Amino acid sequence: MKMDVIQPFINSADAVLAQGLECSTAIGSLSMEEEAYRRKGVAAMVWLTGDIEGRIIIDLDPETAVRVASKMAGAELPESDSLVRETACELANQIIGNAITALNDQGFHFRVHPPVMHMSEEGIKSSEDTEALVMCFETPIGSVFMNIALRYNRKRHADAASAGH
Amino acid sequence: MEQFAPVKRSKDGQPVRYLIVDDSVFARKNLARMVESFGGHLAGEAGDGLTAITEYDRTHPDIVLMDITMPQMEGIEAAERIVQSHPDARIVMVSSVGYQENIVAALQRGARHFVQKPVKPEVLYEVIKYVLGDDGAVATAAGAGV
């Protein structure tokens, strides 16, 4: 996983959180994980297929999700399971959509699948060629985790090479 | 949420009616709050493209705000089908996936405009005024323009 593929996701998360929460964010921790993903709170997962394949997970605890939702809505919202899930999915949608936009402009082509909730405590294990990058965005209203496990699509890569691209 | 000068329909001074299509309830509620802050009225909601088509036929909204990535039928295909049946339909795509070929595809298939998420209310407000054109009027405090 190259940094030029990862960087748009970091930039996008920073921009979406900063705009939605009207605050600045900081990356609190950053690590590579080869172990199976362990959910921290409420996790929304988006799969990508195309030139680069894999999944991105946005994960935050329920209290933070309610605060994020209230801030984005401009009104205090009561906590509910559906609000918490929706917030995680919408954050994932916006962060990943904006990153994909930037990557597409660099010549990568993808299909973005709708977010799904990642419900199990322990989830999909990264393989040796898709180790996951996990980072924590610290905001004044709580932490938002992003877990990225992507790899180049070898077949597409080979097809492009044989076509002389 | 910031309040905007209400945008009304020119022909009868009634609130602009919106159909909001997004698979995220949270996103739909946020967009509904925004259009209400523009003086609009929520005519209907849909969580996928197929439902959007039936809701359009049922509600005949003035403007459709349509997400792209949705289950069952994506927004661009739904927009195309709506415009085939209703050539005057005003559809604004609202999506976080805003790369050029997506925008071009949406416009070629009948959408009138594109707004990238996260949506800034002031941007959506301007787009709605633009898309309505002469069919929309900004109400002044004295009620002029309606």
PDB file of C-alpha atoms in Angstrom:
ATOM      1  CA  MET A   1       0.000   0.000   0.000  1.00  0.00           C
ATOM      2  CA  LYS A   2       1.645   3.197  -1.152  1.00  0.00           C
ATOM      3  CA  MET A   3       1.343   6.512   0.579  1.00  0.00           C
ATOM      4  CA  ASP A   4       0.074   8.230  -2.554  1.00  0.00           C
ATOM      5  CA  VAL A   5      -2.999   6.009  -2.330  1.00  0.00           C
ATOM      6  CA  ILE A   6      -3.430   6.526   1.420  1.00  0.00           C
ATOM      7  CA  GLN A   7      -2.830  10.257   1.550  1.00  0.00           C
ATOM      8  CA  PRO A   8      -6.133  11.247  -0.133  1.00  0.00           C
ATOM      9  CA  PHE A   9      -8.036   9.353   2.564  1.00  0.00           C
ATOM     10  CA  ILE A  10      -6.148  11.172   5.308  1.00  0.00           C
ATOM     11  CA  ASN A  11      -6.688  14.528   3.613  1.00  0.00           C
ATOM     12  CA  SER A  12     -10.348  13.764   3.068  1.00  0.00           C
ATOM     13  CA  ALA A  13     -10.977  12.644   6.654  1.00  0.00           C
ATOM     14  CA  ASP A  14      -9.272  15.767   7.923  1.00  0.00           C
ATOM     15  CA  ALA A  15     -11.316  17.996   5.593  1.00  0.00           C
ATOM     16  CA  VAL A  16     -14.689  16.313   6.189  1.00  0.00           C
ATOM     17  CA  LEU A  17     -14.255  16.299   9.968  1.00  0.00           C
ATOM     18  CA  ALA A  18     -12.950  19.866  10.025  1.00  0.00           C
ATOM     19  CA  GLN A  19     -15.859  21.122   7.913  1.00  0.00           C
ATOM     20  CA  GLY A  20     -18.564  19.050   9.563  1.00  0.00           C
ATOM     21  CA  LEU A  21     -17.405  19.728  13.118  1.00  0.00           C
ATOM     22  CA  GLU A  22     -16.111  23.250  12.449  1.00  0.00           C
ATOM     23  CA  CYS A  23     -12.856  22.529  14.228  1.00  0.00           C
ATOM     24  CA  SER A  24      -9.336  21.423  13.520  1.00  0.00           C
ATOM     25  CA  THR A  25      -8.313  17.789  13.885  1.00  0.00           C
ATOM     26  CA  ALA A  26      -5.045  16.078  14.741  1.00  0.00           C
ATOM     27  CA  ILE A  27      -3.821  12.577  14.011  1.00  0.00           C
ATOM     28  CA  GLY A  28      -3.418  11.084  17.469  1.00  0.00           C
ATOM     29  CA  SER A  29      -1.993   7.696  16.560  1.00  0.00           C
ATOM     30  CA  LEU A  30      -1.009   5.803  13.475  1.00  0.00           C
ATOM     31  CA  SER A  31      -0.098   2.135  13.163  1.00  0.00           C
ATOM     32  CA  MET A  32       0.065  -0.792  10.765  1.00  0.00           C
ATOM     33  CA  GLU A  33      -1.978  -3.834  11.697  1.00  0.00           C
ATOM     34  CA  GLU A  34      -1.803  -7.329  10.345  1.00  0.00           C
ATOM     35  CA  GLU A  35      -4.122  -8.759  12.947  1.00  0.00           C
ATOM     36  CA  ALA A  36      -7.843  -9.037  12.377  1.00  0.00           C
ATOM     37  CA  TYR A  37      -9.641  -5.761  12.808  1.00  0.00           C
ATOM     38  CA  ARG A  38     -11.041  -5.208  16.275  1.00  0.00           C
ATOM     39  CA  ARG A  39     -13.964  -2.824  16.329  1.00  0.00           C
ATOM     40  CA  LYS A  40     -13.637   0.095  18.757  1.00  0.00           C
ATOM     41  CA  GLY A  41     -17.185   1.404  18.687  1.00  0.00           C
ATOM     42  CA  VAL A  42     -19.640   1.677  15.824  1.00  0.00           C
ATOM     43  CA  ALA A  43     -17.932   0.824  12.572  1.00  0.00           C
ATOM     44  CA  ALA A  44     -19.046   1.489   8.996  1.00  0.00           C
ATOM     45  CA  MET A  45     -17.184  -0.346   6.265  1.00  0.00           C
ATOM     46  CA  VAL A  46     -16.979   0.579   2.594  1.00  0.00           C
ATOM     47  CA  TRP A  47     -15.609  -1.750  -0.061  1.00  0.00           C
ATOM     48  CA  LEU A  48     -13.836  -0.498  -3.146  1.00  0.00           C
ATOM     49  CA  THR A  49     -13.381  -2.432  -6.356  1.00  0.00           C
ATOM     50  CA  GLY A  50     -11.459  -1.354  -9.411  1.00  0.00           C
ATOM     51  CA  ASP A  51      -7.847  -0.340  -9.937  1.00  0.00           C
ATOM     52  CA  ILE A  52      -7.343  -0.453  -6.183  1.00  0.00           C
ATOM     53  CA  GLU A  53      -9.351  -2.868  -4.085  1.00  0.00           C
ATOM     54  CA  GLY A  54     -10.032  -3.329  -0.421  1.00  0.00           C
ATOM     55  CA  ARG A  55     -11.966  -1.739   2.361  1.00  0.00           C
ATOM     56  CA  ILE A  56     -11.988   1.266   4.625  1.00  0.00           C
ATOM     57  CA  ILE A  57     -13.581   1.302   8.049  1.00  0.00           C
ATOM     58  CA  ILE A  58     -14.676   4.399   9.947  1.00  0.00           C
ATOM     59  CA  ASP A  59     -15.116   3.659  13.611  1.00  0.00           C
ATOM     60  CA  LEU A  60     -16.207   5.816  16.548  1.00  0.00           C
ATOM     61  CA  ASP A  61     -17.814   5.281  19.915  1.00  0.00           C
ATOM     62  CA  PRO A  62     -21.586   5.892  20.188  1.00  0.00           C
ATOM     63  CA  GLU A  63     -21.272   9.017  22.354  1.00  0.00           C
ATOM     64  CA  THR A  64     -18.910  10.602  19.847  1.00  0.00           C
ATOM     65  CA  ALA A  65     -21.244   9.614  17.005  1.00  0.00           C
ATOM     66  CA  VAL A  66     -24.150  11.464  18.639  1.00  0.00           C
ATOM     67  CA  ARG A  67     -22.004  14.553  19.183  1.00  0.00           C
ATOM     68  CA  VAL A  68     -20.804  14.398  15.551  1.00  0.00           C
ATOM     69  CA  ALA A  69     -24.378  13.982  14.288  1.00  0.00           C
ATOM     70  CA  SER A  70     -25.611  16.899  16.392  1.00  0.00           C
ATOM     71  CA  LYS A  71     -22.801  19.110  15.183  1.00  0.00           C
ATOM     72  CA  MET A  72     -23.373  18.190  11.542  1.00  0.00           C
ATOM     73  CA  ALA A  73     -27.128  18.688  11.876  1.00  0.00           C
ATOM     74  CA  GLY A  74     -26.763  21.976  13.718  1.00  0.00           C
ATOM     75  CA  ALA A  75     -29.085  20.771  16.478  1.00  0.00           C
ATOM     76  CA  GLU A  76     -28.903  18.535  19.529  1.00  0.00           C
ATOM     77  CA  LEU A  77     -30.046  15.064  18.527  1.00  0.00           C
ATOM     78  CA  PRO A  78     -31.170  12.370  20.962  1.00  0.00           C
ATOM     79  CA  GLU A  79     -29.040   9.231  21.069  1.00  0.00           C
ATOM     80  CA  SER A  80     -30.437   6.216  19.296  1.00  0.00           C
ATOM     81  CA  ASP A  81     -28.904   3.130  17.721  1.00  0.00           C
ATOM     82  CA  SER A  82     -30.061   4.187  14.280  1.00  0.00           C
ATOM     83  CA  LEU A  83     -28.610   7.693  14.620  1.00  0.00           C
ATOM     84  CA  VAL A  84     -25.274   6.249  15.724  1.00  0.00           C
ATOM     85  CA  ARG A  85     -25.189   3.795  12.812  1.00  0.00           C
ATOM     86  CA  GLU A  86     -26.265   6.426  10.311  1.00  0.00           C
ATOM     87  CA  THR A  87     -23.593   8.814  11.495  1.00  0.00           C
ATOM     88  CA  ALA A  88     -20.836   6.245  11.045  1.00  0.00           C
ATOM     89  CA  CYS A  89     -22.127   5.382   7.566  1.00  0.00           C
ATOM     90  CA  GLU A  90     -22.485   8.995   6.471  1.00  0.00           C
ATOM     91  CA  LEU A  91     -19.019   9.899   7.731  1.00  0.00           C
ATOM     92  CA  ALA A  92     -17.622   6.899   5.836  1.00  0.00           C
ATOM     93  CA  ASN A  93     -19.538   7.923   2.733  1.00  0.00           C
ATOM     94  CA  GLN A  94     -18.254  11.466   2.779  1.00  0.00           C
ATOM     95  CA  ILE A  95     -14.648  10.686   3.692  1.00  0.00           C
ATOM     96  CA  ILE A  96     -14.280   7.885   1.181  1.00  0.00           C
ATOM     97  CA  GLY A  97     -16.228   9.652  -1.561  1.00  0.00           C
ATOM     98  CA  ASN A  98     -14.023  12.718  -1.346  1.00  0.00           C
ATOM     99  CA  ALA A  99     -10.847  10.598  -1.328  1.00  0.00           C
ATOM    100  CA  ILE A 100     -12.049   8.613  -4.327  1.00  0.00           C
ATOM    101  CA  THR A 101     -12.726  11.859  -6.143  1.00  0.00           C
ATOM    102  CA  ALA A 102      -9.108  12.907  -5.642  1.00  0.00           C
ATOM    103  CA  LEU A 103      -7.756   9.485  -6.653  1.00  0.00           C
ATOM    104  CA  ASN A 104      -9.962   9.369  -9.724  1.00  0.00           C
ATOM    105  CA  ASP A 105      -8.521  12.677 -10.826  1.00  0.00           C
ATOM    106  CA  GLN A 106      -5.089  10.985 -10.582  1.00  0.00           C
ATOM    107  CA  GLY A 107      -6.234   8.291 -13.015  1.00  0.00           C
ATOM    108  CA  PHE A 108      -7.427   5.528 -10.673  1.00  0.00           C
ATOM    109  CA  HIS A 109     -10.858   4.117 -11.341  1.00  0.00           C
ATOM    110  CA  PHE A 110     -13.081   2.542  -8.722  1.00  0.00           C
ATOM    111  CA  ARG A 111     -16.498   1.429  -7.842  1.00  0.00           C
ATOM    112  CA  VAL A 112     -17.570   2.496  -4.351  1.00  0.00           C
ATOM    113  CA  HIS A 113     -20.056   0.215  -2.644  1.00  0.00           C
ATOM    114  CA  PRO A 114     -22.613   1.561  -0.152  1.00  0.00           C
ATOM    115  CA  PRO A 115     -21.418   1.461   3.467  1.00  0.00           C
ATOM    116  CA  VAL A 116     -22.328  -1.508   5.605  1.00  0.00           C
ATOM    117  CA  MET A 117     -22.143  -1.761   9.367  1.00  0.00           C
ATOM    118  CA  HIS A 118     -19.300  -3.877  10.664  1.00  0.00           C
ATOM    119  CA  MET A 119     -21.026  -5.591  13.526  1.00  0.00           C
ATOM    120  CA  SER A 120     -18.712  -8.315  14.784  1.00  0.00           C
ATOM    121  CA  GLU A 121     -16.239  -7.603  17.553  1.00  0.00           C
ATOM    122  CA  GLU A 122     -13.458  -8.995  15.438  1.00  0.00           C
ATOM    123  CA  GLY A 123     -13.587  -8.745  11.705  1.00  0.00           C
ATOM    124  CA  ILE A 124     -11.901  -9.338   8.447  1.00  0.00           C
ATOM    125  CA  LYS A 125      -8.249 -10.128   8.727  1.00  0.00           C
ATOM    126  CA  SER A 126      -5.818  -8.261   6.513  1.00  0.00           C
ATOM    127  CA  SER A 127      -3.722 -10.445   4.232  1.00  0.00           C
ATOM    128  CA  GLU A 128       0.028 -10.113   3.790  1.00  0.00           C
ATOM    129  CA  ASP A 129      -0.415  -7.756   0.853  1.00  0.00           C
ATOM    130  CA  THR A 130      -3.215  -5.720   2.384  1.00  0.00           C
ATOM    131  CA  GLU A 131      -2.020  -4.871   5.846  1.00  0.00           C
ATOM    132  CA  ALA A 132      -4.209  -2.233   7.403  1.00  0.00           C
ATOM    133  CA  LEU A 133      -3.221   1.292   8.296  1.00  0.00           C
ATOM    134  CA  VAL A 134      -5.069   2.442  11.400  1.00  0.00           C
ATOM    135  CA  MET A 135      -5.159   6.060  12.415  1.00  0.00           C
ATOM    136  CA  CYS A 136      -7.017   8.041  15.000  1.00  0.00           C
ATOM    137  CA  PHE A 137      -8.274  11.550  14.301  1.00  0.00           C
ATOM    138  CA  GLU A 138      -8.559  13.495  17.525  1.00  0.00           C
ATOM    139  CA  THR A 139     -11.310  16.100  17.530  1.00  0.00           C
ATOM    140  CA  PRO A 140     -12.650  18.278  20.370  1.00  0.00           C
ATOM    141  CA  ILE A 141     -15.726  16.034  20.576  1.00  0.00           C
ATOM    142  CA  GLY A 142     -14.037  12.658  20.449  1.00  0.00           C
ATOM    143  CA  SER A 143     -11.880  10.311  18.427  1.00  0.00           C
ATOM    144  CA  VAL A 144     -12.649   8.956  14.970  1.00  0.00           C
ATOM    145  CA  PHE A 145     -10.697   5.924  13.795  1.00  0.00           C
ATOM    146  CA  MET A 146      -9.987   5.089  10.181  1.00  0.00           C
ATOM    147  CA  ASN A 147      -8.725   1.677   9.135  1.00  0.00           C
ATOM    148  CA  ILE A 148      -7.547   1.309   5.545  1.00  0.00           C
ATOM    149  CA  ALA A 149      -6.673  -1.988   3.866  1.00  0.00           C
ATOM    150  CA  LEU A 150      -6.184  -1.535   0.123  1.00  0.00           C
ATOM    151  CA  ARG A 151      -4.119  -3.169  -2.567  1.00  0.00           C
ATOM    152  CA  TYR A 152      -3.527  -2.663  -6.248  1.00  0.00           C
ATOM    153  CA  ASN A 153      -5.674  -4.863  -8.438  1.00  0.00           C
ATOM    154  CA  ARG A 154      -2.964  -7.060  -9.979  1.00  0.00           C
ATOM    155  CA  LYS A 155      -5.065  -8.189 -12.926  1.00  0.00           C
ATOM    156  CA  ARG A 156      -5.953  -4.649 -13.894  1.00  0.00           C
ATOM    157  CA  HIS A 157      -2.354  -3.622 -13.343  1.00  0.00           C
ATOM    158  CA  ALA A 158      -1.154  -6.438 -15.622  1.00  0.00           C
ATOM    159  CA  ASP A 159      -3.794  -5.639 -18.244  1.00  0.00           C
ATOM    160  CA  ALA A 160      -2.791  -1.983 -18.231  1.00  0.00           C
ATOM    161  CA  ALA A 161       0.904  -2.916 -18.519  1.00  0.00           C
ATOM    162  CA  SER A 162       0.280  -5.283 -21.426  1.00  0.00           C
ATOM    163  CA  ALA A 163      -1.777  -2.604 -23.139  1.00  0.00           C
ATOM    164  CA  GLY A 164       1.199  -0.291 -22.848  1.00  0.00           C
ATOM    165  CA  HIS A 165      -0.283   2.102 -20.266  1.00  0.00           C
TER     166      HIS A 165
ATOM    167  CA  MET B   1     -29.008  26.338  11.212  1.00  0.00           C
ATOM    168  CA  GLU B   2     -28.546  29.511   9.200  1.00  0.00           C
ATOM    169  CA  GLN B   3     -31.750  30.912   7.705  1.00  0.00           C
ATOM    170  CA  PHE B   4     -31.924  31.999   4.093  1.00  0.00           C
ATOM    171  CA  ALA B   5     -34.333  34.276   2.261  1.00  0.00           C
ATOM    172  CA  PRO B   6     -37.133  31.879   1.246  1.00  0.00           C
ATOM    173  CA  VAL B   7     -37.135  30.656  -2.338  1.00  0.00           C
ATOM    174  CA  LYS B   8     -40.700  30.291  -3.594  1.00  0.00           C
ATOM    175  CA  ARG B   9     -42.275  29.123  -6.820  1.00  0.00           C
ATOM    176  CA  SER B  10     -42.792  32.105  -9.139  1.00  0.00           C
ATOM    177  CA  LYS B  11     -46.065  30.832 -10.554  1.00  0.00           C
ATOM    178  CA  ASP B  12     -48.013  30.649  -7.297  1.00  0.00           C
ATOM    179  CA  GLY B  13     -45.721  31.867  -4.489  1.00  0.00           C
ATOM    180  CA  GLN B  14     -45.900  28.447  -2.822  1.00  0.00           C
ATOM    181  CA  PRO B  15     -42.885  26.787  -1.214  1.00  0.00           C
ATOM    182  CA  VAL B  16     -40.604  24.847  -3.550  1.00  0.00           C
ATOM    183  CA  ARG B  17     -41.342  21.124  -3.166  1.00  0.00           C
ATOM    184  CA  TYR B  18     -38.400  18.741  -2.837  1.00  0.00           C
ATOM    185  CA  LEU B  19     -37.907  15.011  -3.245  1.00  0.00           C
ATOM    186  CA  ILE B  20     -34.815  13.900  -1.326  1.00  0.00           C
ATOM    187  CA  VAL B  21     -33.168  10.645  -2.366  1.00  0.00           C
ATOM    188  CA  ASP B  22     -30.358   9.167  -0.287  1.00  0.00           C
ATOM    189  CA  ASP B  23     -29.817   5.749   1.251  1.00  0.00           C
ATOM    190  CA  SER B  24     -28.723   7.431   4.479  1.00  0.00           C
ATOM    191  CA  VAL B  25     -31.611   8.563   6.689  1.00  0.00           C
ATOM    192  CA  PHE B  26     -29.178  10.895   8.422  1.00  0.00           C
ATOM    193  CA  ALA B  27     -28.235  12.531   5.113  1.00  0.00           C
ATOM    194  CA  ARG B  28     -31.902  12.841   4.127  1.00  0.00           C
ATOM    195  CA  LYS B  29     -32.758  14.520   7.416  1.00  0.00           C
ATOM    196  CA  ASN B  30     -29.846  16.929   7.087  1.00  0.00           C
ATOM    197  CA  LEU B  31     -30.858  17.848   3.536  1.00  0.00           C
ATOM    198  CA  ALA B  32     -34.485  18.214   4.635  1.00  0.00           C
ATOM    199  CA  ARG B  33     -33.419  20.619   7.373  1.00  0.00           C
ATOM    200  CA  MET B  34     -31.437  22.607   4.814  1.00  0.00           C
ATOM    201  CA  VAL B  35     -34.247  22.915   2.279  1.00  0.00           C
ATOM    202  CA  GLU B  36     -36.661  23.884   5.036  1.00  0.00           C
ATOM    203  CA  SER B  37     -34.222  26.648   5.994  1.00  0.00           C
ATOM    204  CA  PHE B  38     -34.566  27.805   2.352  1.00  0.00           C
ATOM    205  CA  GLY B  39     -38.352  27.996   2.813  1.00  0.00           C
ATOM    206  CA  GLY B  40     -38.904  24.713   0.963  1.00  0.00           C
ATOM    207  CA  HIS B  41     -41.302  21.870   1.616  1.00  0.00           C
ATOM    208  CA  LEU B  42     -40.405  18.175   1.716  1.00  0.00           C
ATOM    209  CA  ALA B  43     -42.673  16.437  -0.808  1.00  0.00           C
ATOM    210  CA  GLY B  44     -41.158  12.994  -0.412  1.00  0.00           C
ATOM    211  CA  GLU B  45     -38.147  10.871   0.436  1.00  0.00           C
ATOM    212  CA  ALA B  46     -36.587   7.760  -1.051  1.00  0.00           C
ATOM    213  CA  GLY B  47     -33.699   5.529  -0.005  1.00  0.00           C
ATOM    214  CA  ASP B  48     -32.849   4.117  -3.434  1.00  0.00           C
ATOM    215  CA  GLY B  49     -33.216   4.893  -7.106  1.00  0.00           C
ATOM    216  CA  LEU B  50     -36.167   2.618  -7.767  1.00  0.00           C
ATOM    217  CA  THR B  51     -38.222   4.163  -4.990  1.00  0.00           C
ATOM    218  CA  ALA B  52     -37.170   7.606  -6.233  1.00  0.00           C
ATOM    219  CA  ILE B  53     -38.861   6.936  -9.574  1.00  0.00           C
ATOM    220  CA  THR B  54     -42.157   5.933  -7.983  1.00  0.00           C
ATOM    221  CA  GLU B  55     -41.968   8.806  -5.505  1.00  0.00           C
ATOM    222  CA  TYR B  56     -41.365  11.250  -8.343  1.00  0.00           C
ATOM    223  CA  ASP B  57     -44.450   9.968 -10.166  1.00  0.00           C
ATOM    224  CA  ARG B  58     -46.453  10.260  -6.958  1.00  0.00           C
ATOM    225  CA  THR B  59     -45.293  13.671  -5.739  1.00  0.00           C
ATOM    226  CA  HIS B  60     -44.176  15.614  -8.858  1.00  0.00           C
ATOM    227  CA  PRO B  61     -41.643  17.708  -6.915  1.00  0.00           C
ATOM    228  CA  ASP B  62     -40.103  20.928  -8.173  1.00  0.00           C
ATOM    229  CA  ILE B  63     -36.576  19.692  -7.396  1.00  0.00           C
ATOM    230  CA  VAL B  64     -35.022  16.295  -6.717  1.00  0.00           C
ATOM    231  CA  LEU B  65     -31.878  16.061  -4.608  1.00  0.00           C
ATOM    232  CA  MET B  66     -30.364  12.713  -5.605  1.00  0.00           C
ATOM    233  CA  ASP B  67     -27.467  10.752  -4.110  1.00  0.00           C
ATOM    234  CA  ILE B  68     -25.415   8.594  -6.493  1.00  0.00           C
ATOM    235  CA  THR B  69     -24.191   5.537  -4.602  1.00  0.00           C
ATOM    236  CA  MET B  70     -27.296   3.701  -3.439  1.00  0.00           C
ATOM    237  CA  PRO B  71     -28.524   0.117  -3.278  1.00  0.00           C
ATOM    238  CA  GLN B  72     -30.887  -1.398  -5.889  1.00  0.00           C
ATOM    239  CA  MET B  73     -30.529   1.411  -8.401  1.00  0.00           C
ATOM    240  CA  GLU B  74     -27.902   4.128  -8.364  1.00  0.00           C
ATOM    241  CA  GLY B  75     -28.780   7.776  -8.618  1.00  0.00           C
ATOM    242  CA  ILE B  76     -27.530   8.467 -12.137  1.00  0.00           C
ATOM    243  CA  GLU B  77     -29.675   5.697 -13.617  1.00  0.00           C
ATOM    244  CA  ALA B  78     -32.673   6.828 -11.587  1.00  0.00           C
ATOM    245  CA  ALA B  79     -32.145  10.411 -12.788  1.00  0.00           C
ATOM    246  CA  GLU B  80     -32.018   9.244 -16.378  1.00  0.00           C
ATOM    247  CA  ARG B  81     -35.246   7.265 -16.028  1.00  0.00           C
ATOM    248  CA  ILE B  82     -37.054  10.141 -14.354  1.00  0.00           C
ATOM    249  CA  VAL B  83     -35.960  12.589 -17.053  1.00  0.00           C
ATOM    250  CA  GLN B  84     -37.020  10.158 -19.791  1.00  0.00           C
ATOM    251  CA  SER B  85     -40.557  10.193 -18.377  1.00  0.00           C
ATOM    252  CA  HIS B  86     -40.506  13.820 -17.201  1.00  0.00           C
ATOM    253  CA  PRO B  87     -38.200  15.914 -19.414  1.00  0.00           C
ATOM    254  CA  ASP B  88     -38.776  18.975 -17.231  1.00  0.00           C
ATOM    255  CA  ALA B  89     -37.575  17.243 -14.055  1.00  0.00           C
ATOM    256  CA  ARG B  90     -34.990  19.267 -12.189  1.00  0.00           C
ATOM    257  CA  ILE B  91     -32.538  16.854 -10.612  1.00  0.00           C
ATOM    258  CA  VAL B  92     -29.526  17.937  -8.596  1.00  0.00           C
ATOM    259  CA  MET B  93     -27.034  15.182  -7.823  1.00  0.00           C
ATOM    260  CA  VAL B  94     -25.709  15.348  -4.251  1.00  0.00           C
ATOM    261  CA  SER B  95     -22.831  12.979  -3.681  1.00  0.00           C
ATOM    262  CA  SER B  96     -19.494  12.663  -1.945  1.00  0.00           C
ATOM    263  CA  VAL B  97     -18.110  11.037  -5.106  1.00  0.00           C
ATOM    264  CA  GLY B  98     -17.536  14.117  -7.206  1.00  0.00           C
ATOM    265  CA  TYR B  99     -14.988  13.174  -9.830  1.00  0.00           C
ATOM    266  CA  GLN B 100     -15.306  14.599 -13.275  1.00  0.00           C
ATOM    267  CA  GLU B 101     -16.548  11.558 -15.157  1.00  0.00           C
ATOM    268  CA  ASN B 102     -19.277  11.007 -12.574  1.00  0.00           C
ATOM    269  CA  ILE B 103     -20.403  14.614 -12.901  1.00  0.00           C
ATOM    270  CA  VAL B 104     -20.319  14.470 -16.689  1.00  0.00           C
ATOM    271  CA  ALA B 105     -22.245  11.180 -16.720  1.00  0.00           C
ATOM    272  CA  ALA B 106     -24.904  12.641 -14.445  1.00  0.00           C
ATOM    273  CA  LEU B 107     -25.281  15.790 -16.532  1.00  0.00           C
ATOM    274  CA  GLN B 108     -25.359  13.831 -19.792  1.00  0.00           C
ATOM    275  CA  ARG B 109     -28.124  11.648 -18.420  1.00  0.00           C
ATOM    276  CA  GLY B 110     -30.350  14.495 -17.387  1.00  0.00           C
ATOM    277  CA  ALA B 111     -29.201  15.945 -14.071  1.00  0.00           C
ATOM    278  CA  ARG B 112     -29.161  19.744 -13.948  1.00  0.00           C
ATOM    279  CA  HIS B 113     -26.375  20.241 -11.426  1.00  0.00           C
ATOM    280  CA  PHE B 114     -24.007  18.548  -8.987  1.00  0.00           C
ATOM    281  CA  VAL B 115     -23.254  19.347  -5.329  1.00  0.00           C
ATOM    282  CA  GLN B 116     -20.489  17.563  -3.487  1.00  0.00           C
ATOM    283  CA  LYS B 117     -20.886  16.291   0.076  1.00  0.00           C
ATOM    284  CA  PRO B 118     -20.356  17.426   2.726  1.00  0.00           C
ATOM    285  CA  VAL B 119     -23.001  19.874   1.558  1.00  0.00           C
ATOM    286  CA  LYS B 120     -22.532  23.519   2.427  1.00  0.00           C
ATOM    287  CA  PRO B 121     -25.989  25.100   2.819  1.00  0.00           C
ATOM    288  CA  GLU B 122     -24.933  28.296   1.069  1.00  0.00           C
ATOM    289  CA  VAL B 123     -23.729  26.285  -1.947  1.00  0.00           C
ATOM    290  CA  LEU B 124     -26.931  24.242  -2.167  1.00  0.00           C
ATOM    291  CA  TYR B 125     -29.003  27.414  -1.827  1.00  0.00           C
ATOM    292  CA  GLU B 126     -27.259  29.032  -4.806  1.00  0.00           C
ATOM    293  CA  VAL B 127     -27.553  25.843  -6.881  1.00  0.00           C
ATOM    294  CA  ILE B 128     -31.283  25.617  -6.179  1.00  0.00           C
ATOM    295  CA  LYS B 129     -31.826  29.227  -7.230  1.00  0.00           C
ATOM    296  CA  TYR B 130     -29.819  28.574 -10.400  1.00  0.00           C
ATOM    297  CA  VAL B 131     -31.672  25.372 -11.257  1.00  0.00           C
ATOM    298  CA  LEU B 132     -35.089  26.929 -10.662  1.00  0.00           C
ATOM    299  CA  GLY B 133     -34.203  29.897 -12.851  1.00  0.00           C
ATOM    300  CA  ASP B 134     -37.250  31.989 -13.631  1.00  0.00           C
ATOM    301  CA  ASP B 135     -39.491  29.413 -11.972  1.00  0.00           C
ATOM    302  CA  GLY B 136     -38.120  30.402  -8.575  1.00  0.00           C
ATOM    303  CA  ALA B 137     -38.142  33.716  -6.774  1.00  0.00           C
ATOM    304  CA  VAL B 138     -36.420  34.852  -3.624  1.00  0.00           C
ATOM    305  CA  ALA B 139     -38.974  36.319  -1.256  1.00  0.00           C
ATOM    306  CA  THR B 140     -38.050  39.607   0.325  1.00  0.00           C
ATOM    307  CA  ALA B 141     -39.056  40.611   3.827  1.00  0.00           C
ATOM    308  CA  ALA B 142     -41.950  42.555   2.363  1.00  0.00           C
ATOM    309  CA  GLY B 143     -43.097  39.502   0.440  1.00  0.00           C
ATOM    310  CA  ALA B 144     -41.963  40.778  -2.945  1.00  0.00           C
ATOM    311  CA  GLY B 145     -40.906  38.157  -5.431  1.00  0.00           C
ATOM    312  CA  VAL B 146     -43.670  35.750  -4.540  1.00  0.00           C
TER     313      VAL B 146
END
